[in-house]
Amino acid sequence: TGAAALAVAAALGTPVAAAAEPTAGPPTIGIDRAEVAVGAQLTVTLTGWPAGLVNIELCGNAGRRGSADCAVTSAVQVAVTGNRPARTRLRVAAPPAACPCVVRATSLDQGTSGTVPLSVTGGTAPAAAPTTETGTVPAAKLVVTELRVSAQPSWSSVFGGSARQLLVATVRNDGTAPAVEPAVSVTLGRGDEPTGFVPPPLLDTIAPGEQRVVRLPFTIPAPAVGRYTVRGEIGGLSQPVVFSATVRNHPWGLPGLGVALAVAWYVRSRRRPLRPAEPVPAGPVDPADGRAGGDPG
């Protein structure tokens, strides 16, 4: 029916299309119904989004505080590839804050975000967080206070094979609301905008004023030679946090291996096989000197 194809406006003033076919234009979010009960399944379609992983969740309080207003335990992720729409099913769970409710989509790789209104029936949720005396809504604000990368030595990295690294980041919540299980995305590659996927760490809720140390092991694929960039982004917040670090891998074993091969080639080329001595032809023995080959007359 026409009602089942209803689409509504996305956040940031971006219109949202309900059609499933590819359409040109800005990123849009489509839902298959405008009203749904808690516990039901909702079909969400993303069109025009940049390639990468997109996190989808149901939020109360219009998602004003980011993931702090959202049912993060029922959130789903969908991979966007090429220019084709991406579709997934979202189980509707009661969000931690009261409606107005929205379906919130956040690109974990590109930082794109949007919402679409949804009427939720059944279930209960706490009242939306009140504003402060200044009229602002409490929100989480994560900052990365320290970032370092250290190599994990291995024989493969010495000769240009895969190189294991460890990224350690210290994250602090300087906001006035907890950051509820913030989503992290990590990419690796050459240049300042890497695209290689790195399995991200899982973060627990970070309370206001709390500090958390995040350890992320990753591997530079072979041949690991030169400069690489590891880039991370913490999404699900009103202001996504981006951090990056430069990694250099110098396989010092390769020059030594090259010298050893050159020496081995040189030694091998200098060797010459010994030729066997040619046999002396036999003849009559000279009685005067006892030597063979003398003239008998």
mmCIF file of C-alpha atoms in Angstrom:
data_model
loop_
_atom_site.group_PDB
_atom_site.id
_atom_site.type_symbol
_atom_site.label_atom_id
_atom_site.label_comp_id
_atom_site.label_asym_id
_atom_site.label_seq_id
_atom_site.Cartn_x
_atom_site.Cartn_y
_atom_site.Cartn_z
ATOM 1 C CA THR A 1 0.000 0.000 0.000
ATOM 2 C CA GLY A 2 0.964 3.626 -0.257
ATOM 3 C CA ALA A 3 1.237 3.897 3.531
ATOM 4 C CA ALA A 4 3.736 1.034 3.607
ATOM 5 C CA ALA A 5 6.057 3.039 1.341
ATOM 6 C CA LEU A 6 5.976 6.157 3.501
ATOM 7 C CA ALA A 7 9.251 8.088 3.764
ATOM 8 C CA VAL A 8 10.066 11.012 5.920
ATOM 9 C CA ALA A 9 12.768 13.616 6.167
ATOM 10 C CA ALA A 10 16.242 12.738 7.343
ATOM 11 C CA ALA A 11 18.239 14.719 9.875
ATOM 12 C CA LEU A 12 20.328 17.682 8.852
ATOM 13 C CA GLY A 13 17.576 18.807 6.540
ATOM 14 C CA THR A 14 18.143 15.981 4.100
ATOM 15 C CA PRO A 15 14.983 14.533 2.545
ATOM 16 C CA VAL A 16 14.527 10.786 2.855
ATOM 17 C CA ALA A 17 13.114 8.667 0.037
ATOM 18 C CA ALA A 18 11.126 5.490 0.648
ATOM 19 C CA ALA A 19 11.752 4.027 -2.803
ATOM 20 C CA ALA A 20 14.096 1.045 -2.896
ATOM 21 C CA GLU A 21 15.447 1.785 -6.386
ATOM 22 C CA PRO A 22 18.756 3.647 -6.707
ATOM 23 C CA THR A 23 18.284 7.377 -6.966
ATOM 24 C CA ALA A 24 20.768 10.188 -7.433
ATOM 25 C CA GLY A 25 21.170 12.755 -4.702
ATOM 26 C CA PRO A 26 22.187 13.028 -1.060
ATOM 27 C CA PRO A 27 22.151 10.066 1.374
ATOM 28 C CA THR A 28 18.609 9.062 2.247
ATOM 29 C CA ILE A 29 16.932 6.694 4.726
ATOM 30 C CA GLY A 30 13.793 4.759 3.852
ATOM 31 C CA ILE A 31 11.505 2.820 6.221
ATOM 32 C CA ASP A 32 8.686 0.464 5.260
ATOM 33 C CA ARG A 33 6.148 1.909 7.720
ATOM 34 C CA ALA A 34 5.539 5.058 9.737
ATOM 35 C CA GLU A 35 4.296 3.305 12.899
ATOM 36 C CA VAL A 36 5.522 0.114 14.503
ATOM 37 C CA ALA A 37 5.122 -1.739 17.798
ATOM 38 C CA VAL A 38 7.929 -2.613 20.183
ATOM 39 C CA GLY A 39 9.264 -6.089 19.351
ATOM 40 C CA ALA A 40 8.362 -5.902 15.645
ATOM 41 C CA GLN A 41 10.749 -5.840 12.702
ATOM 42 C CA LEU A 42 11.318 -2.724 10.604
ATOM 43 C CA THR A 43 12.901 -2.683 7.142
ATOM 44 C CA VAL A 44 15.396 0.136 6.653
ATOM 45 C CA THR A 45 16.796 1.062 3.225
ATOM 46 C CA LEU A 46 19.813 3.319 2.692
ATOM 47 C CA THR A 47 20.225 5.015 -0.685
ATOM 48 C CA GLY A 48 23.098 7.192 -1.834
ATOM 49 C CA TRP A 49 25.279 6.565 1.219
ATOM 50 C CA PRO A 50 29.089 6.429 0.923
ATOM 51 C CA ALA A 51 30.629 2.975 0.877
ATOM 52 C CA GLY A 52 31.387 1.481 4.279
ATOM 53 C CA LEU A 53 29.657 0.245 7.414
ATOM 54 C CA VAL A 54 26.543 2.074 8.630
ATOM 55 C CA ASN A 55 25.148 1.664 12.154
ATOM 56 C CA ILE A 56 21.340 1.756 12.460
ATOM 57 C CA GLU A 57 19.506 2.131 15.777
ATOM 58 C CA LEU A 58 16.192 3.273 17.237
ATOM 59 C CA CYS A 59 16.415 6.358 19.445
ATOM 60 C CA GLY A 60 14.134 8.290 21.768
ATOM 61 C CA ASN A 61 14.359 12.007 22.534
ATOM 62 C CA ALA A 62 14.757 12.485 18.750
ATOM 63 C CA GLY A 63 18.325 11.197 19.153
ATOM 64 C CA ARG A 64 19.502 14.591 20.450
ATOM 65 C CA ARG A 65 22.148 13.065 22.757
ATOM 66 C CA GLY A 66 23.411 10.542 20.242
ATOM 67 C CA SER A 67 23.637 6.910 21.340
ATOM 68 C CA ALA A 68 22.722 7.867 24.916
ATOM 69 C CA ASP A 69 19.115 8.103 23.653
ATOM 70 C CA CYS A 70 19.250 4.924 21.560
ATOM 71 C CA ALA A 71 18.556 1.210 22.040
ATOM 72 C CA VAL A 72 22.156 0.260 21.294
ATOM 73 C CA THR A 73 21.703 -3.424 22.176
ATOM 74 C CA SER A 74 19.341 -3.877 19.217
ATOM 75 C CA ALA A 75 21.359 -1.782 16.761
ATOM 76 C CA VAL A 76 22.414 -3.389 13.480
ATOM 77 C CA GLN A 77 25.153 -2.660 10.975
ATOM 78 C CA VAL A 78 24.891 -2.882 7.206
ATOM 79 C CA ALA A 79 27.636 -2.642 4.582
ATOM 80 C CA VAL A 80 27.121 -0.167 1.740
ATOM 81 C CA THR A 81 28.907 -1.116 -1.480
ATOM 82 C CA GLY A 82 29.005 0.804 -4.740
ATOM 83 C CA ASN A 83 25.971 2.888 -5.608
ATOM 84 C CA ARG A 84 23.407 0.228 -4.762
ATOM 85 C CA PRO A 85 20.910 0.702 -1.905
ATOM 86 C CA ALA A 86 21.612 -1.249 1.279
ATOM 87 C CA ARG A 87 18.729 -2.888 3.133
ATOM 88 C CA THR A 88 18.498 -4.438 6.590
ATOM 89 C CA ARG A 89 15.971 -5.405 9.263
ATOM 90 C CA LEU A 90 15.891 -3.613 12.606
ATOM 91 C CA ARG A 91 14.220 -5.112 15.663
ATOM 92 C CA VAL A 92 12.281 -2.362 17.431
ATOM 93 C CA ALA A 93 13.243 -2.189 21.109
ATOM 94 C CA ALA A 94 12.133 0.429 23.607
ATOM 95 C CA PRO A 95 14.832 3.139 23.676
ATOM 96 C CA PRO A 96 16.230 4.457 26.987
ATOM 97 C CA ALA A 97 14.568 7.843 26.397
ATOM 98 C CA ALA A 98 10.936 8.610 25.631
ATOM 99 C CA CYS A 99 9.694 9.501 22.170
ATOM 100 C CA PRO A 100 9.668 11.441 19.855
ATOM 101 C CA CYS A 101 11.468 8.449 18.330
ATOM 102 C CA VAL A 102 13.675 8.266 15.260
ATOM 103 C CA VAL A 103 15.617 5.674 13.305
ATOM 104 C CA ARG A 104 19.197 6.907 13.343
ATOM 105 C CA ALA A 105 21.832 5.896 10.771
ATOM 106 C CA THR A 106 25.524 6.724 11.218
ATOM 107 C CA SER A 107 28.332 5.896 8.793
ATOM 108 C CA LEU A 108 31.181 4.399 10.802
ATOM 109 C CA ASP A 109 33.687 5.137 8.022
ATOM 110 C CA GLN A 110 32.641 8.528 6.655
ATOM 111 C CA GLY A 111 30.890 10.296 9.541
ATOM 112 C CA THR A 112 27.614 10.765 7.627
ATOM 113 C CA SER A 113 24.571 10.697 9.903
ATOM 114 C CA GLY A 114 20.813 11.100 9.572
ATOM 115 C CA THR A 115 17.499 10.308 11.262
ATOM 116 C CA VAL A 116 13.956 9.596 10.195
ATOM 117 C CA PRO A 117 10.912 9.945 12.534
ATOM 118 C CA LEU A 118 9.067 6.799 13.591
ATOM 119 C CA SER A 119 5.984 6.366 15.766
ATOM 120 C CA VAL A 120 6.534 3.555 18.302
ATOM 121 C CA THR A 121 3.628 1.894 20.124
ATOM 122 C CA GLY A 122 3.709 -0.450 23.109
ATOM 123 C CA GLY A 123 6.456 -0.738 25.685
ATOM 124 C CA THR A 124 7.609 1.927 28.047
ATOM 125 C CA ALA A 125 10.605 4.216 28.146
ATOM 126 C CA PRO A 126 11.825 6.755 30.663
ATOM 127 C CA ALA A 127 11.064 10.385 30.143
ATOM 128 C CA ALA A 128 13.339 12.310 27.851
ATOM 129 C CA ALA A 129 16.291 13.876 29.591
ATOM 130 C CA PRO A 130 15.455 17.364 30.849
ATOM 131 C CA THR A 131 17.467 20.311 29.724
ATOM 132 C CA THR A 132 19.898 22.068 32.018
ATOM 133 C CA GLU A 133 19.438 25.526 33.493
ATOM 134 C CA THR A 134 21.083 26.974 30.402
ATOM 135 C CA GLY A 135 18.528 25.232 28.193
ATOM 136 C CA THR A 136 20.981 22.717 26.722
ATOM 137 C CA VAL A 137 20.464 18.965 26.602
ATOM 138 C CA PRO A 138 23.110 16.859 28.401
ATOM 139 C CA ALA A 139 25.359 15.130 25.870
ATOM 140 C CA ALA A 140 28.471 12.972 25.810
ATOM 141 C CA LYS A 141 31.680 14.511 24.519
ATOM 142 C CA LEU A 142 34.572 12.138 23.979
ATOM 143 C CA VAL A 143 38.142 13.333 23.474
ATOM 144 C CA VAL A 144 41.276 11.322 22.730
ATOM 145 C CA THR A 145 43.884 12.563 25.202
ATOM 146 C CA GLU A 146 46.724 10.211 24.247
ATOM 147 C CA LEU A 147 47.510 8.117 21.194
ATOM 148 C CA ARG A 148 50.518 5.935 20.457
ATOM 149 C CA VAL A 149 51.415 3.031 18.178
ATOM 150 C CA SER A 150 54.096 0.446 18.923
ATOM 151 C CA ALA A 151 55.464 -2.368 16.765
ATOM 152 C CA GLN A 152 55.161 -5.999 17.798
ATOM 153 C CA PRO A 153 58.435 -7.519 16.483
ATOM 154 C CA SER A 154 58.253 -10.645 14.348
ATOM 155 C CA TRP A 155 60.485 -12.408 11.814
ATOM 156 C CA SER A 156 58.045 -11.692 8.994
ATOM 157 C CA SER A 157 58.217 -7.922 9.504
ATOM 158 C CA VAL A 158 62.043 -8.011 9.427
ATOM 159 C CA PHE A 159 61.948 -9.239 5.811
ATOM 160 C CA GLY A 160 58.973 -7.191 4.584
ATOM 161 C CA GLY A 161 56.225 -9.624 5.556
ATOM 162 C CA SER A 162 53.118 -8.710 7.531
ATOM 163 C CA ALA A 163 53.870 -6.447 10.496
ATOM 164 C CA ARG A 164 51.904 -6.525 13.736
ATOM 165 C CA GLN A 165 51.235 -3.218 15.500
ATOM 166 C CA LEU A 166 49.421 -2.106 18.656
ATOM 167 C CA LEU A 167 47.489 1.161 18.898
ATOM 168 C CA VAL A 168 46.774 2.447 22.400
ATOM 169 C CA ALA A 169 44.323 5.346 22.793
ATOM 170 C CA THR A 170 43.183 7.069 25.974
ATOM 171 C CA VAL A 171 39.587 8.303 25.687
ATOM 172 C CA ARG A 172 37.895 10.650 28.160
ATOM 173 C CA ASN A 173 34.274 11.774 28.385
ATOM 174 C CA ASP A 174 34.227 15.531 28.949
ATOM 175 C CA GLY A 175 30.475 15.736 28.414
ATOM 176 C CA THR A 176 27.513 15.785 30.801
ATOM 177 C CA ALA A 177 25.919 12.497 29.696
ATOM 178 C CA PRO A 178 27.291 8.948 29.420
ATOM 179 C CA ALA A 179 28.573 7.713 26.070
ATOM 180 C CA VAL A 180 26.612 4.476 25.803
ATOM 181 C CA GLU A 181 28.684 1.788 24.086
ATOM 182 C CA PRO A 182 30.077 4.168 21.438
ATOM 183 C CA ALA A 183 30.748 2.587 18.047
ATOM 184 C CA VAL A 184 34.332 2.614 16.762
ATOM 185 C CA SER A 185 35.517 2.200 13.172
ATOM 186 C CA VAL A 186 39.162 1.792 12.139
ATOM 187 C CA THR A 187 40.803 1.888 8.710
ATOM 188 C CA LEU A 188 44.395 1.281 7.619
ATOM 189 C CA GLY A 189 46.375 2.019 4.487
ATOM 190 C CA ARG A 190 48.707 4.393 2.681
ATOM 191 C CA GLY A 191 47.986 8.096 2.529
ATOM 192 C CA ASP A 192 45.889 10.259 4.833
ATOM 193 C CA GLU A 193 42.546 8.639 3.926
ATOM 194 C CA PRO A 194 43.068 4.872 4.352
ATOM 195 C CA THR A 195 40.320 2.479 3.309
ATOM 196 C CA GLY A 196 41.531 -0.922 4.573
ATOM 197 C CA PHE A 197 39.175 -2.397 7.168
ATOM 198 C CA VAL A 198 40.466 -3.171 10.678
ATOM 199 C CA PRO A 199 38.241 -5.092 13.156
ATOM 200 C CA PRO A 200 37.239 -2.397 15.685
ATOM 201 C CA PRO A 201 37.322 -2.738 19.472
ATOM 202 C CA LEU A 202 34.114 -2.864 21.528
ATOM 203 C CA LEU A 203 33.707 -0.042 24.037
ATOM 204 C CA ASP A 204 31.604 -0.128 27.176
ATOM 205 C CA THR A 205 29.654 2.879 28.368
ATOM 206 C CA ILE A 206 31.911 5.775 29.400
ATOM 207 C CA ALA A 207 30.424 7.913 32.174
ATOM 208 C CA PRO A 208 30.943 11.702 32.355
ATOM 209 C CA GLY A 209 34.460 12.416 33.604
ATOM 210 C CA GLU A 210 35.536 8.798 33.119
ATOM 211 C CA GLN A 211 38.685 7.880 31.219
ATOM 212 C CA ARG A 212 39.206 4.646 29.275
ATOM 213 C CA VAL A 213 42.314 3.067 27.716
ATOM 214 C CA VAL A 214 41.547 1.341 24.397
ATOM 215 C CA ARG A 215 43.989 -1.234 22.964
ATOM 216 C CA LEU A 216 43.675 -2.089 19.282
ATOM 217 C CA PRO A 217 46.019 -4.685 17.726
ATOM 218 C CA PHE A 218 46.218 -4.584 13.935
ATOM 219 C CA THR A 219 48.396 -6.021 11.172
ATOM 220 C CA ILE A 220 49.955 -4.299 8.158
ATOM 221 C CA PRO A 221 49.663 -6.782 5.272
ATOM 222 C CA ALA A 222 52.725 -7.861 3.289
ATOM 223 C CA PRO A 223 54.726 -6.351 1.734
ATOM 224 C CA ALA A 224 54.859 -4.023 4.743
ATOM 225 C CA VAL A 225 57.342 -1.376 3.631
ATOM 226 C CA GLY A 226 57.157 2.377 4.162
ATOM 227 C CA ARG A 227 54.569 4.729 5.684
ATOM 228 C CA TYR A 228 51.017 3.796 6.659
ATOM 229 C CA THR A 229 48.147 5.614 8.369
ATOM 230 C CA VAL A 230 45.777 4.083 10.897
ATOM 231 C CA ARG A 231 42.601 6.146 11.272
ATOM 232 C CA GLY A 232 39.842 5.698 13.811
ATOM 233 C CA GLU A 233 36.464 7.281 14.376
ATOM 234 C CA ILE A 234 34.161 7.069 17.384
ATOM 235 C CA GLY A 235 30.595 7.551 16.170
ATOM 236 C CA GLY A 236 27.163 7.498 17.724
ATOM 237 C CA LEU A 237 27.732 10.940 19.244
ATOM 238 C CA SER A 238 26.537 14.427 18.458
ATOM 239 C CA GLN A 239 30.153 15.189 17.515
ATOM 240 C CA PRO A 240 32.066 12.180 16.113
ATOM 241 C CA VAL A 241 35.674 11.865 17.305
ATOM 242 C CA VAL A 242 38.384 11.246 14.687
ATOM 243 C CA PHE A 243 41.960 10.241 15.467
ATOM 244 C CA SER A 244 44.870 9.022 13.353
ATOM 245 C CA ALA A 245 48.504 7.991 13.662
ATOM 246 C CA THR A 246 51.362 7.379 11.238
ATOM 247 C CA VAL A 247 53.151 4.024 11.191
ATOM 248 C CA ARG A 248 56.464 3.332 9.445
ATOM 249 C CA ASN A 249 57.829 -0.138 8.839
ATOM 250 C CA HIS A 250 61.455 -0.550 7.764
ATOM 251 C CA PRO A 251 62.327 -4.218 7.026
ATOM 252 C CA TRP A 252 66.018 -3.974 7.847
ATOM 253 C CA GLY A 253 66.484 -7.659 7.057
ATOM 254 C CA LEU A 254 65.962 -7.093 3.316
ATOM 255 C CA PRO A 255 69.306 -5.280 2.690
ATOM 256 C CA GLY A 256 71.171 -7.985 4.613
ATOM 257 C CA LEU A 257 69.390 -10.681 2.642
ATOM 258 C CA GLY A 258 70.289 -8.924 -0.614
ATOM 259 C CA VAL A 259 73.977 -8.756 0.348
ATOM 260 C CA ALA A 260 74.003 -12.443 1.330
ATOM 261 C CA LEU A 261 72.468 -13.439 -2.018
ATOM 262 C CA ALA A 262 74.993 -11.308 -3.927
ATOM 263 C CA VAL A 263 77.925 -12.891 -2.075
ATOM 264 C CA ALA A 264 76.550 -16.394 -2.686
ATOM 265 C CA TRP A 265 76.165 -15.678 -6.396
ATOM 266 C CA TYR A 266 79.699 -14.296 -6.614
ATOM 267 C CA VAL A 267 81.241 -17.317 -4.862
ATOM 268 C CA ARG A 268 79.277 -19.690 -7.055
ATOM 269 C CA SER A 269 80.313 -17.890 -10.248
ATOM 270 C CA ARG A 270 84.015 -18.039 -9.287
ATOM 271 C CA ARG A 271 84.034 -21.793 -8.938
ATOM 272 C CA ARG A 272 85.180 -23.779 -12.000
ATOM 273 C CA PRO A 273 84.975 -27.577 -12.271
ATOM 274 C CA LEU A 274 88.410 -29.334 -12.546
ATOM 275 C CA ARG A 275 88.988 -31.051 -15.879
ATOM 276 C CA PRO A 276 90.392 -34.627 -15.684
ATOM 277 C CA ALA A 277 93.979 -35.082 -17.004
ATOM 278 C CA GLU A 278 94.222 -36.388 -20.526
ATOM 279 C CA PRO A 279 95.644 -39.962 -20.684
ATOM 280 C CA VAL A 280 99.150 -40.460 -22.188
ATOM 281 C CA PRO A 281 99.048 -42.840 -25.144
ATOM 282 C CA ALA A 282 100.863 -46.133 -24.485
ATOM 283 C CA GLY A 283 103.829 -47.194 -26.705
ATOM 284 C CA PRO A 284 107.000 -49.399 -26.751
ATOM 285 C CA VAL A 285 109.369 -48.995 -23.832
ATOM 286 C CA ASP A 286 112.859 -47.638 -24.701
ATOM 287 C CA PRO A 287 115.417 -49.981 -23.056
ATOM 288 C CA ALA A 288 117.820 -47.050 -22.662
ATOM 289 C CA ASP A 289 115.676 -44.870 -20.456
ATOM 290 C CA GLY A 290 112.646 -47.055 -19.734
ATOM 291 C CA ARG A 291 110.247 -44.501 -21.176
ATOM 292 C CA ALA A 292 107.317 -45.441 -23.275
ATOM 293 C CA GLY A 293 107.006 -44.184 -26.777
ATOM 294 C CA GLY A 294 110.672 -44.609 -27.788
ATOM 295 C CA ASP A 295 111.723 -45.502 -31.343
ATOM 296 C CA PRO A 296 112.571 -49.218 -31.452
ATOM 297 C CA GLY A 297 115.045 -48.735 -34.325
#
